[in-house]
Short mmCIF file of C-alpha atoms and ligand atoms in Angstrom, two decimals:
data_model
loop_
_atom_site.label_atom_id
_atom_site.label_comp_id
_atom_site.label_asym_id
_atom_site.label_seq_id
_atom_site.Cartn_x
_atom_site.Cartn_y
_atom_site.Cartn_z
CA UNK Y 3 0.00 0.00 0.00
CA UNK Y 4 1.16 3.54 -0.64
CA UNK Y 5 2.74 5.30 2.35
CA UNK Y 6 2.48 9.07 2.22
CA UNK Y 7 5.62 11.15 1.91
CA UNK Y 8 5.17 12.82 5.31
CA UNK Y 9 5.25 9.52 7.16
CA UNK Y 10 7.96 8.13 4.92
CA UNK Y 11 10.11 11.10 5.91
CA UNK Y 12 10.03 9.99 9.56
CA UNK Y 13 12.82 7.66 10.69
CA UNK Y 14 11.76 4.42 12.42
CA UNK Y 15 11.68 5.09 16.17
CA UNK Y 16 15.26 4.58 17.43
CA UNK Y 17 14.07 4.09 20.99
CA UNK Y 18 11.76 1.29 19.91
CA UNK Y 19 14.68 -0.50 18.20
CA UNK Y 20 16.59 -0.48 21.48
CA UNK Y 21 13.49 -1.60 23.39
CA UNK Y 22 12.93 -4.45 20.94
CA UNK Y 23 16.51 -5.62 21.41
CA UNK Y 24 16.07 -5.41 25.20
CA UNK Y 25 12.87 -7.49 24.99
CA UNK Y 26 14.64 -10.11 22.88
CA UNK Y 27 17.54 -10.32 25.35
CA UNK Y 28 15.20 -10.51 28.34
CA UNK Y 29 13.19 -13.27 26.69
CA UNK Y 30 16.47 -15.18 26.30
CA UNK Y 31 17.10 -14.77 30.05
CA UNK Y 32 19.56 -11.85 30.01
CA UNK Y 33 19.46 -9.60 33.14
CA UNK Y 34 18.79 -6.37 31.23
CA UNK Y 35 18.82 -3.07 33.13
CA UNK Y 36 17.00 -0.40 31.17
CA UNK Y 37 18.16 3.19 31.42
CA UNK Y 38 16.13 3.74 28.28
CA UNK Y 39 12.56 4.83 28.82
CA UNK Y 40 11.53 8.25 30.06
CA UNK Y 41 9.48 6.82 32.93
CA UNK Y 42 9.46 8.60 36.27
CA UNK Y 43 9.46 5.31 38.21
CA UNK Y 44 6.55 6.54 40.27
CA UNK Y 45 3.12 4.94 40.46
CA UNK Y 46 -0.10 6.21 42.07
CA UNK Y 47 -0.16 5.28 45.77
CA UNK Y 48 -3.02 3.42 47.45
CA UNK Y 49 -4.56 6.65 48.77
CA UNK Y 50 -4.85 7.97 45.23
CA UNK Y 51 -6.15 4.68 43.90
CA UNK Y 52 -8.77 4.83 46.65
CA UNK Y 53 -9.93 8.19 45.31
CA UNK Y 54 -10.12 6.75 41.79
CA UNK Y 55 -12.34 3.75 42.43
CA UNK Y 56 -15.55 5.71 43.19
CA UNK Y 57 -15.11 7.54 39.87
CA UNK Y 58 -15.93 4.31 38.08
CA UNK Y 59 -19.44 4.49 39.51
CA UNK Y 60 -20.08 7.90 37.97
CA UNK Y 61 -21.92 7.38 34.66
CA UNK Y 62 -20.27 10.36 32.98
CA UNK Y 63 -16.83 8.76 33.50
CA UNK Y 64 -17.67 6.33 30.74
CA UNK Y 65 -18.78 8.68 28.01
CA UNK Y 66 -17.31 11.49 25.90
CA UNK Y 67 -16.58 14.72 27.71
CA UNK Y 68 -16.90 18.07 25.93
CA UNK Y 69 -14.24 18.42 23.21
CA UNK Y 70 -12.13 20.71 25.41
CA UNK Y 71 -12.49 18.37 28.39
CA UNK Y 72 -14.56 18.53 31.58
CA UNK Y 73 -14.74 22.11 32.81
CA UNK Y 74 -14.10 21.03 36.41
CA UNK Y 75 -10.83 19.43 35.30
CA UNK Y 76 -9.79 22.49 33.32
CA UNK Y 77 -10.52 24.57 36.41
CA UNK Y 78 -8.32 22.34 38.56
CA UNK Y 79 -5.48 22.58 36.04
CA UNK Y 80 -5.88 26.35 35.73
CA UNK Y 81 -5.65 26.59 39.52
CA UNK Y 82 -2.46 24.50 39.48
CA UNK Y 83 -0.92 26.73 36.80
CA UNK Y 84 -1.89 29.90 38.67
CA UNK Y 85 -0.35 28.61 41.89
CA UNK Y 86 2.84 27.04 40.53
CA UNK Y 87 3.59 28.93 37.33
CA UNK Y 88 2.09 32.33 38.11
CA UNK Y 89 -0.02 32.30 34.97
CA UNK Y 90 -3.79 32.74 34.83
CA UNK Y 91 -5.63 30.87 32.10
CA UNK Y 92 -9.38 31.13 31.66
CA UNK Y 93 -10.38 27.45 32.02
CA UNK Y 94 -13.39 28.01 29.83
CA UNK Y 95 -11.62 29.54 26.82
CA UNK Y 96 -7.86 29.19 27.11
CA UNK Y 97 -7.33 25.51 27.94
CA UNK Y 98 -8.02 22.30 26.07
CA UNK Y 99 -7.38 18.87 27.53
CA UNK Y 100 -5.52 16.41 25.33
CA UNK Y 101 -4.38 12.79 25.31
CA UNK Y 102 -1.02 13.71 26.84
CA UNK Y 103 1.47 16.48 26.09
CA UNK Y 104 2.46 14.77 22.85
CA UNK Y 105 -1.05 15.13 21.50
CA UNK Y 106 -1.16 18.70 22.77
CA UNK Y 107 1.92 19.41 20.66
CA UNK Y 108 0.40 17.82 17.56
CA UNK Y 109 -2.83 19.73 18.14
CA UNK Y 110 -0.89 22.97 18.41
CA UNK Y 111 1.01 22.31 15.18
CA UNK Y 112 -2.02 21.14 13.20
CA UNK Y 113 -3.77 24.35 14.15
CA UNK Y 114 -0.78 26.63 13.66
CA UNK Y 115 1.11 25.42 10.60
CA UNK Y 116 0.66 25.61 6.88
CA UNK Y 117 2.31 22.93 4.77
CA UNK Y 118 6.04 23.51 4.55
CA UNK Y 119 6.22 25.87 7.54
CA UNK Y 120 9.51 25.69 9.40
CA UNK Y 121 9.64 24.90 13.11
CA UNK Y 122 12.81 25.61 15.09
CA UNK Y 123 13.87 22.82 17.42
CA UNK Y 124 16.78 23.54 19.75
CA UNK Y 125 18.93 20.45 19.28
CA UNK Y 126 19.40 17.89 20.80
CA UNK Y 127 15.60 17.88 20.69
CA UNK Y 128 12.78 15.75 22.12
CA UNK Y 129 12.44 13.26 19.28
CA UNK Y 130 8.63 13.18 19.17
CA UNK Y 131 8.67 16.89 18.44
CA UNK Y 132 10.75 16.32 15.33
CA UNK Y 133 8.56 13.47 14.10
CA UNK Y 134 5.38 15.43 14.80
CA UNK Y 135 6.59 18.43 12.80
CA UNK Y 136 7.20 16.11 9.84
CA UNK Y 137 3.95 14.18 10.21
CA UNK Y 138 1.87 17.36 10.12
CA UNK Y 139 3.70 18.57 7.01
CA UNK Y 140 6.07 21.06 8.60
CA UNK Y 141 9.83 21.24 8.27
CA UNK Y 142 11.94 20.76 11.41
CA UNK Y 143 15.01 22.98 11.65
CA UNK Y 144 17.68 22.10 14.20
CA UNK Y 145 19.12 24.95 16.23
CA UNK Y 146 22.41 23.65 17.65
CA UNK Y 147 22.97 24.09 21.37
CA UNK Y 148 26.35 24.08 22.97
CA UNK Y 149 27.48 21.41 25.46
CA UNK Y 150 29.80 24.03 26.94
CA UNK Y 151 26.78 25.96 28.27
CA UNK Y 152 25.10 22.80 29.56
CA UNK Y 153 22.82 22.91 26.47
CA UNK Y 154 21.24 26.21 27.53
CA UNK Y 155 19.24 28.03 24.85
CA UNK Y 156 20.67 31.50 24.27
CA UNK Y 157 19.72 34.33 21.96
CA UNK Y 158 23.01 33.92 20.13
CA UNK Y 159 22.07 30.29 19.35
CA UNK Y 160 18.82 31.47 17.80
CA UNK Y 161 20.16 34.52 15.97
CA UNK Y 162 21.23 32.74 12.74
CA UNK Y 163 17.66 31.42 12.38
CA UNK Y 164 15.72 34.61 13.06
CA UNK Y 165 15.47 35.58 9.42
CA UNK Y 166 14.43 32.13 8.23
CA UNK Y 167 10.70 32.86 8.25
CA UNK Y 168 10.09 30.03 10.74
CA UNK Y 169 6.55 29.81 12.09
CA UNK Y 170 7.40 28.49 15.54
CA UNK Y 171 10.10 27.90 18.12
CA UNK Y 172 9.82 24.98 20.53
CA UNK Y 173 11.16 25.34 24.06
CA UNK Y 174 11.40 22.28 26.31
CA UNK Y 175 12.39 23.08 29.88
CA UNK Y 176 13.29 21.09 31.93
CA UNK Y 177 14.67 19.33 28.90
CA UNK Y 178 14.54 15.87 27.47
CA UNK Y 179 17.15 14.63 26.55
CA UNK Y 180 19.71 17.04 28.04
CA UNK Y 181 18.20 17.70 31.47
CA UNK Y 182 18.85 21.44 31.06
CA UNK Y 183 16.64 23.90 32.93
CA UNK Y 184 16.72 27.10 30.94
CA UNK Y 185 17.78 30.30 32.60
CA UNK Y 186 14.54 32.30 32.99
CA UNK Y 187 15.91 35.69 31.94
CA UNK Y 188 17.71 34.33 28.88
CA UNK Y 189 14.62 32.33 27.93
CA UNK Y 190 12.58 35.54 27.95
CA UNK Y 191 15.14 37.22 25.68
CA UNK Y 192 15.04 34.21 23.35
CA UNK Y 193 11.24 34.30 23.23
CA UNK Y 194 11.23 38.06 22.61
CA UNK Y 195 13.60 37.60 19.67
CA UNK Y 196 11.54 34.74 18.23
CA UNK Y 197 8.27 36.64 18.60
CA UNK Y 198 9.76 39.78 17.07
CA UNK Y 199 10.72 37.58 14.09
CA UNK Y 200 7.08 36.52 13.73
CA UNK Y 201 7.17 33.17 15.52
CA UNK Y 202 4.84 31.53 17.98
CA UNK Y 203 6.67 29.96 20.92
CA UNK Y 204 5.50 26.52 21.99
CA UNK Y 205 6.65 25.38 25.41
CA UNK Y 206 6.75 21.85 26.80
CA UNK Y 207 6.83 21.78 30.59
CA UNK Y 208 6.13 18.13 31.43
CA UNK Y 209 9.13 17.90 33.77
CA UNK Y 210 8.43 21.14 35.59
CA UNK Y 211 8.38 19.61 39.05
CA UNK Y 212 11.63 17.72 38.50
CA UNK Y 213 14.22 20.41 39.13
CA UNK Y 214 17.14 20.10 41.53
CA UNK Y 215 19.43 22.19 43.68
CA UNK Y 216 18.86 25.90 43.13
CA UNK Y 217 17.17 25.53 39.72
CA UNK Y 218 13.62 26.84 39.38
CA UNK Y 219 11.16 26.17 36.62
CA UNK Y 220 9.68 29.22 34.98
CA UNK Y 221 6.87 29.35 32.50
CA UNK Y 222 7.07 31.77 29.57
CA UNK Y 223 3.31 32.29 29.56
CA UNK Y 224 3.67 34.03 32.93
CA UNK Y 225 5.31 37.00 31.17
CA UNK Y 226 2.37 39.25 30.15
CA UNK Y 227 4.04 40.69 27.04
CA UNK Y 228 4.86 37.20 25.72
CA UNK Y 229 1.65 35.45 26.69
CA UNK Y 230 -0.34 36.21 23.48
CA UNK Y 231 2.38 34.50 21.43
CA UNK Y 232 3.01 31.49 23.66
CA UNK Y 233 1.34 28.09 23.56
CA UNK Y 234 1.93 25.98 26.66
CA UNK Y 235 1.87 22.18 26.42
CA UNK Y 236 2.21 19.90 29.41
CA UNK Y 237 0.75 16.98 31.29
CA UNK Y 238 0.81 15.19 34.61
CA UNK Y 239 2.15 11.96 33.07
CA UNK Y 240 5.52 12.31 34.76
CA UNK Y 241 4.38 14.25 37.84
CA UNK Y 242 2.10 11.53 39.14
CA UNK Y 243 3.51 8.52 37.28
CA UNK Y 244 0.43 8.19 35.11
CA UNK Y 245 1.94 8.01 31.64
CA UNK Y 246 -0.64 5.40 30.68
CA UNK Y 247 -3.69 7.54 31.51
CA UNK Y 248 -3.04 9.91 28.61
CA UNK Y 249 -4.06 13.32 29.85
CA UNK Y 250 -2.33 16.57 29.09
CA UNK Y 251 -3.27 20.05 28.00
CA UNK Y 252 -2.68 22.90 25.63
CA UNK Y 253 -3.13 26.45 26.92
CA UNK Y 254 -2.98 29.77 25.12
CA UNK Y 255 -4.87 32.45 23.23
CA UNK Y 256 -8.65 31.90 23.37
CA UNK Y 257 -9.24 32.20 19.61
CA UNK Y 258 -6.45 29.74 18.89
CA UNK Y 259 -7.76 27.27 21.49
CA UNK Y 260 -11.25 27.53 20.01
CA UNK Y 261 -9.84 26.57 16.59
CA UNK Y 262 -7.99 23.57 18.07
CA UNK Y 263 -11.42 22.17 18.93
CA UNK Y 264 -12.01 21.39 15.24
CA UNK Y 265 -8.87 19.28 15.14
CA UNK Y 266 -9.48 17.67 18.51
CA UNK Y 267 -12.99 16.63 17.59
CA UNK Y 268 -11.73 15.00 14.39
CA UNK Y 269 -8.78 13.33 16.06
CA UNK Y 270 -9.90 11.94 19.42
CA UNK Y 271 -13.19 13.77 20.22
CA UNK Y 272 -11.85 14.38 23.72
CA UNK Y 273 -9.10 13.31 26.11
CA UNK Y 274 -9.96 10.07 27.98
CA UNK Y 275 -12.71 11.10 30.39
CA UNK Y 276 -11.69 8.84 33.27
CA UNK Y 277 -8.11 10.01 32.87
CA UNK Y 278 -9.25 13.63 33.12
CA UNK Y 279 -10.94 12.86 36.43
CA UNK Y 280 -7.85 10.99 37.60
CA UNK Y 281 -5.82 14.18 37.24
CA UNK Y 282 -8.17 16.06 39.58
CA UNK Y 283 -8.00 13.20 42.07
CA UNK Y 284 -4.21 13.32 41.90
CA UNK Y 285 -4.01 17.11 42.22
CA UNK Y 286 -6.40 17.10 45.19
CA UNK Y 287 -3.89 14.97 47.11
CA UNK Y 288 -1.30 17.77 46.90
CA UNK Y 289 2.29 17.57 45.75
CA UNK Y 290 4.05 16.33 48.90
CA UNK Y 291 4.52 12.84 47.46
CA UNK Y 292 6.04 14.17 44.24
CA UNK Y 293 8.32 16.55 46.06
CA UNK Y 294 9.57 13.74 48.31
CA UNK Y 295 10.14 11.65 45.21
CA UNK Y 296 12.13 14.47 43.70
CA UNK Y 297 14.64 13.96 46.54
CA UNK Y 298 14.95 10.32 45.53
CA UNK Y 299 15.64 11.33 41.94
CA UNK Y 300 18.17 13.91 43.04
CA UNK Y 301 20.02 11.26 45.06
CA UNK Y 302 20.25 9.12 41.90
CA UNK Y 303 21.43 12.12 39.95
CA UNK Y 304 24.20 12.81 42.45
CA UNK Y 305 25.14 9.14 42.50
CA UNK Y 306 25.40 9.09 38.69
CA UNK Y 307 27.50 12.25 38.74
CA UNK Y 308 30.03 10.55 40.92
CA UNK Y 309 29.98 7.14 39.22
CA UNK Y 310 30.12 8.40 35.62
CA UNK Y 311 33.09 10.60 36.51
CA UNK Y 312 35.02 7.41 37.23
CA UNK Y 313 34.66 6.14 33.65
CA UNK Y 314 37.42 7.87 31.72
CA UNK Y 315 35.79 8.09 28.30
CA UNK Y 316 32.43 9.36 29.58
CA UNK Y 317 31.71 12.94 30.50
CA UNK Y 318 28.57 14.41 31.95
CA UNK Y 319 28.22 17.91 33.22
CA UNK Y 320 25.21 17.33 35.50
CA UNK Y 321 22.15 19.30 34.46
CA UNK Y 322 19.48 20.52 36.86
CA UNK Y 323 16.23 19.00 35.63
CA UNK Y 324 14.16 16.03 34.44
CA UNK Y 325 15.76 12.63 35.04
CA UNK Y 326 18.24 12.18 32.22
CA UNK Y 327 22.01 12.16 32.02
CA UNK Y 328 23.08 13.13 28.51
CA UNK Y 329 26.55 11.68 28.45
CA UNK Y 330 29.33 12.43 25.98
CA UNK Y 331 31.34 9.39 24.89
CA UNK Y 332 34.86 10.35 23.84
CA UNK Y 333 35.57 9.33 20.27
CA UNK Y 334 32.03 8.11 19.59
CA UNK Y 335 30.83 8.77 16.05
CA UNK Y 336 28.03 6.21 15.90
CA UNK Y 337 25.94 6.28 19.08
CA UNK Y 338 23.36 3.93 17.55
CA UNK Y 339 25.90 1.17 17.04
CA UNK Y 340 27.39 1.88 20.47
CA UNK Y 341 24.04 1.68 22.33
CA UNK Y 342 23.17 -1.61 20.64
CA UNK Y 343 26.61 -3.01 21.40
CA UNK Y 344 26.42 -2.01 25.09
CA UNK Y 345 23.02 -3.65 25.36
CA UNK Y 346 24.25 -6.82 23.69
CA UNK Y 347 27.46 -7.10 25.70
CA UNK Y 348 26.61 -5.89 29.22
CA UNK Y 349 22.81 -5.74 29.03
CA UNK Y 350 22.41 -2.06 29.86
CA UNK Y 351 19.81 -0.23 27.77
CA UNK Y 352 20.70 3.36 26.86
CA UNK Y 353 19.37 5.60 24.10
CA UNK Y 354 21.68 6.71 21.28
CA UNK Y 355 22.06 10.48 21.27
CA UNK Y 356 21.57 10.51 17.50
CA UNK Y 357 17.84 9.87 17.88
CA UNK Y 358 17.63 13.36 19.40
CA UNK Y 359 19.04 15.01 16.31
CA UNK Y 360 22.28 15.64 14.48
CA UNK Y 361 23.72 17.44 17.51
CA UNK Y 362 23.04 14.46 19.77
CA UNK Y 363 25.52 12.25 17.94
CA UNK Y 364 28.37 11.10 20.17
CA UNK Y 365 26.15 10.99 23.26
CA UNK Y 366 24.08 8.41 25.14
CA UNK Y 367 20.96 9.29 27.14
CA UNK Y 368 20.69 7.53 30.47
CA UNK Y 369 17.25 7.74 32.11
CA UNK Y 370 17.44 7.30 35.88
CA UNK Y 371 13.77 7.89 36.75
CA UNK Y 372 12.74 4.26 37.00
CA UNK Y 373 15.98 2.66 38.25
CA UNK Y 374 16.58 2.34 41.97
CA UNK Y 375 20.05 2.99 43.38
CA UNK Y 376 21.28 -0.62 43.72
CA UNK Y 377 20.34 -1.32 40.12
CA UNK Y 378 21.82 1.99 39.00
CA UNK Y 379 25.05 0.99 40.74
CA UNK Y 380 25.01 -2.34 38.91
CA UNK Y 381 24.39 -0.54 35.59
CA UNK Y 382 27.36 1.75 36.26
CA UNK Y 383 29.56 -1.25 37.13
CA UNK Y 384 28.63 -2.83 33.83
CA UNK Y 385 29.25 0.37 31.85
CA UNK Y 386 32.61 0.73 33.55
CA UNK Y 387 33.46 -2.84 32.55
CA UNK Y 388 32.24 -2.32 29.00
CA UNK Y 389 34.32 0.79 28.41
CA UNK Y 390 37.37 -0.77 30.08
CA UNK Y 391 37.12 -3.84 27.85
CA UNK Y 392 35.85 -2.45 24.56
CA UNK Y 393 37.56 0.87 23.94
CA UNK Y 394 37.78 0.14 20.22
CA UNK Y 395 34.01 -0.19 19.80
CA UNK Y 396 33.24 3.49 19.83
C1 PLP J 23 9.69 16.49 26.74
C2 PLP J 23 8.54 15.55 26.68
N1 PLP J 23 7.35 16.01 26.26
C3 PLP J 23 6.28 15.21 26.17
C4 PLP J 23 6.36 13.88 26.52
C5 PLP J 23 5.14 13.04 26.40
O1 PLP J 23 4.34 13.25 27.52
P1 PLP J 23 2.84 12.76 27.58
O2 PLP J 23 2.84 11.43 28.28
O3 PLP J 23 2.17 13.79 28.39
O4 PLP J 23 2.32 12.67 26.19
C6 PLP J 23 7.57 13.34 26.97
C7 PLP J 23 7.69 11.91 27.29
O5 PLP J 23 8.77 11.36 27.39
C8 PLP J 23 8.69 14.20 27.04
O6 PLP J 23 9.87 13.75 27.45
#
């Protein structure tokens, strides 16, 4: 059957290739440790599950919600954003609930772009953003970020692209895959430059609660002068460990959000209704559990900092957010081959930096969200052994 050019232009998912290899090895009895998937390693606790069960008895849990989602859920999310991000969205007109932040991003692009429009992706980028731009008929443009600055996004990085006529700039902070938390003042300057050049700025803030040490998340939509030109995408997938419930949101200008309804209705009709209610149940329990869990993640991050520093050919300048170590491998020119070889030889799953764009080549992404310390220690032992024994493989 014919496959359309837009989908043909998308590379097969590199992460899935690694996962498939890991499944094959596991099935053959290998003790695989996965540092691959972007899972927070957190699951809803029994108290939260207790609040969920009664929802099943509510008839409206089982049917379509309004296209934009249940108003009560939008109100709860608007209250969260007002309290934590200092931005006020009208829940009735400026928020639409989606099947996760990924769908929010696709909804934003389908509403915003004309065929062939360019979208600037600071690179290394979140790979689903690149594929989504292609699938909707846009053209992804990689804006290289510098490892020397810890992959911060600076105006000077953007400057060469300001005259390119791009329709949008995507800002992911805290970042996947680099873990960078963008400096708030510089991010404002970047957004001002992009907006002055005619772009809409789309933010992705799914890791906003996972920031460490003195880093603070800041939301561009909270800056009044920028707000009309900013679309905010996010979800609670990572926050509450509910990646399978598929609820996120897109927030922004009321007219734009109204137009997204046409796309949403055609695509999914609405975000999963029971999942929408789950988010309110989770939010009503407060954030103490997540904030305690953040300490656990930070301990893993500090552990990795120390352990990776002992492996001579690896370098990681620890970044302050999400739960990824984006690690440079000295001499590596084919991270895909390297990641598959590491998995085959020492059974540690990592993600090749190349799947995050041209500027990710030479790196491996290690996700530490779902790996407890003893297992993380074992993974580091194995990596140390691999690089001691196989220096020529890079
Ligand atoms: C930066 C980023 N955005 C969005 C997503 C997808 O989130 P959701 O489950 O809300 O679709 C992920 C998942 O890994 C991510 O890392």
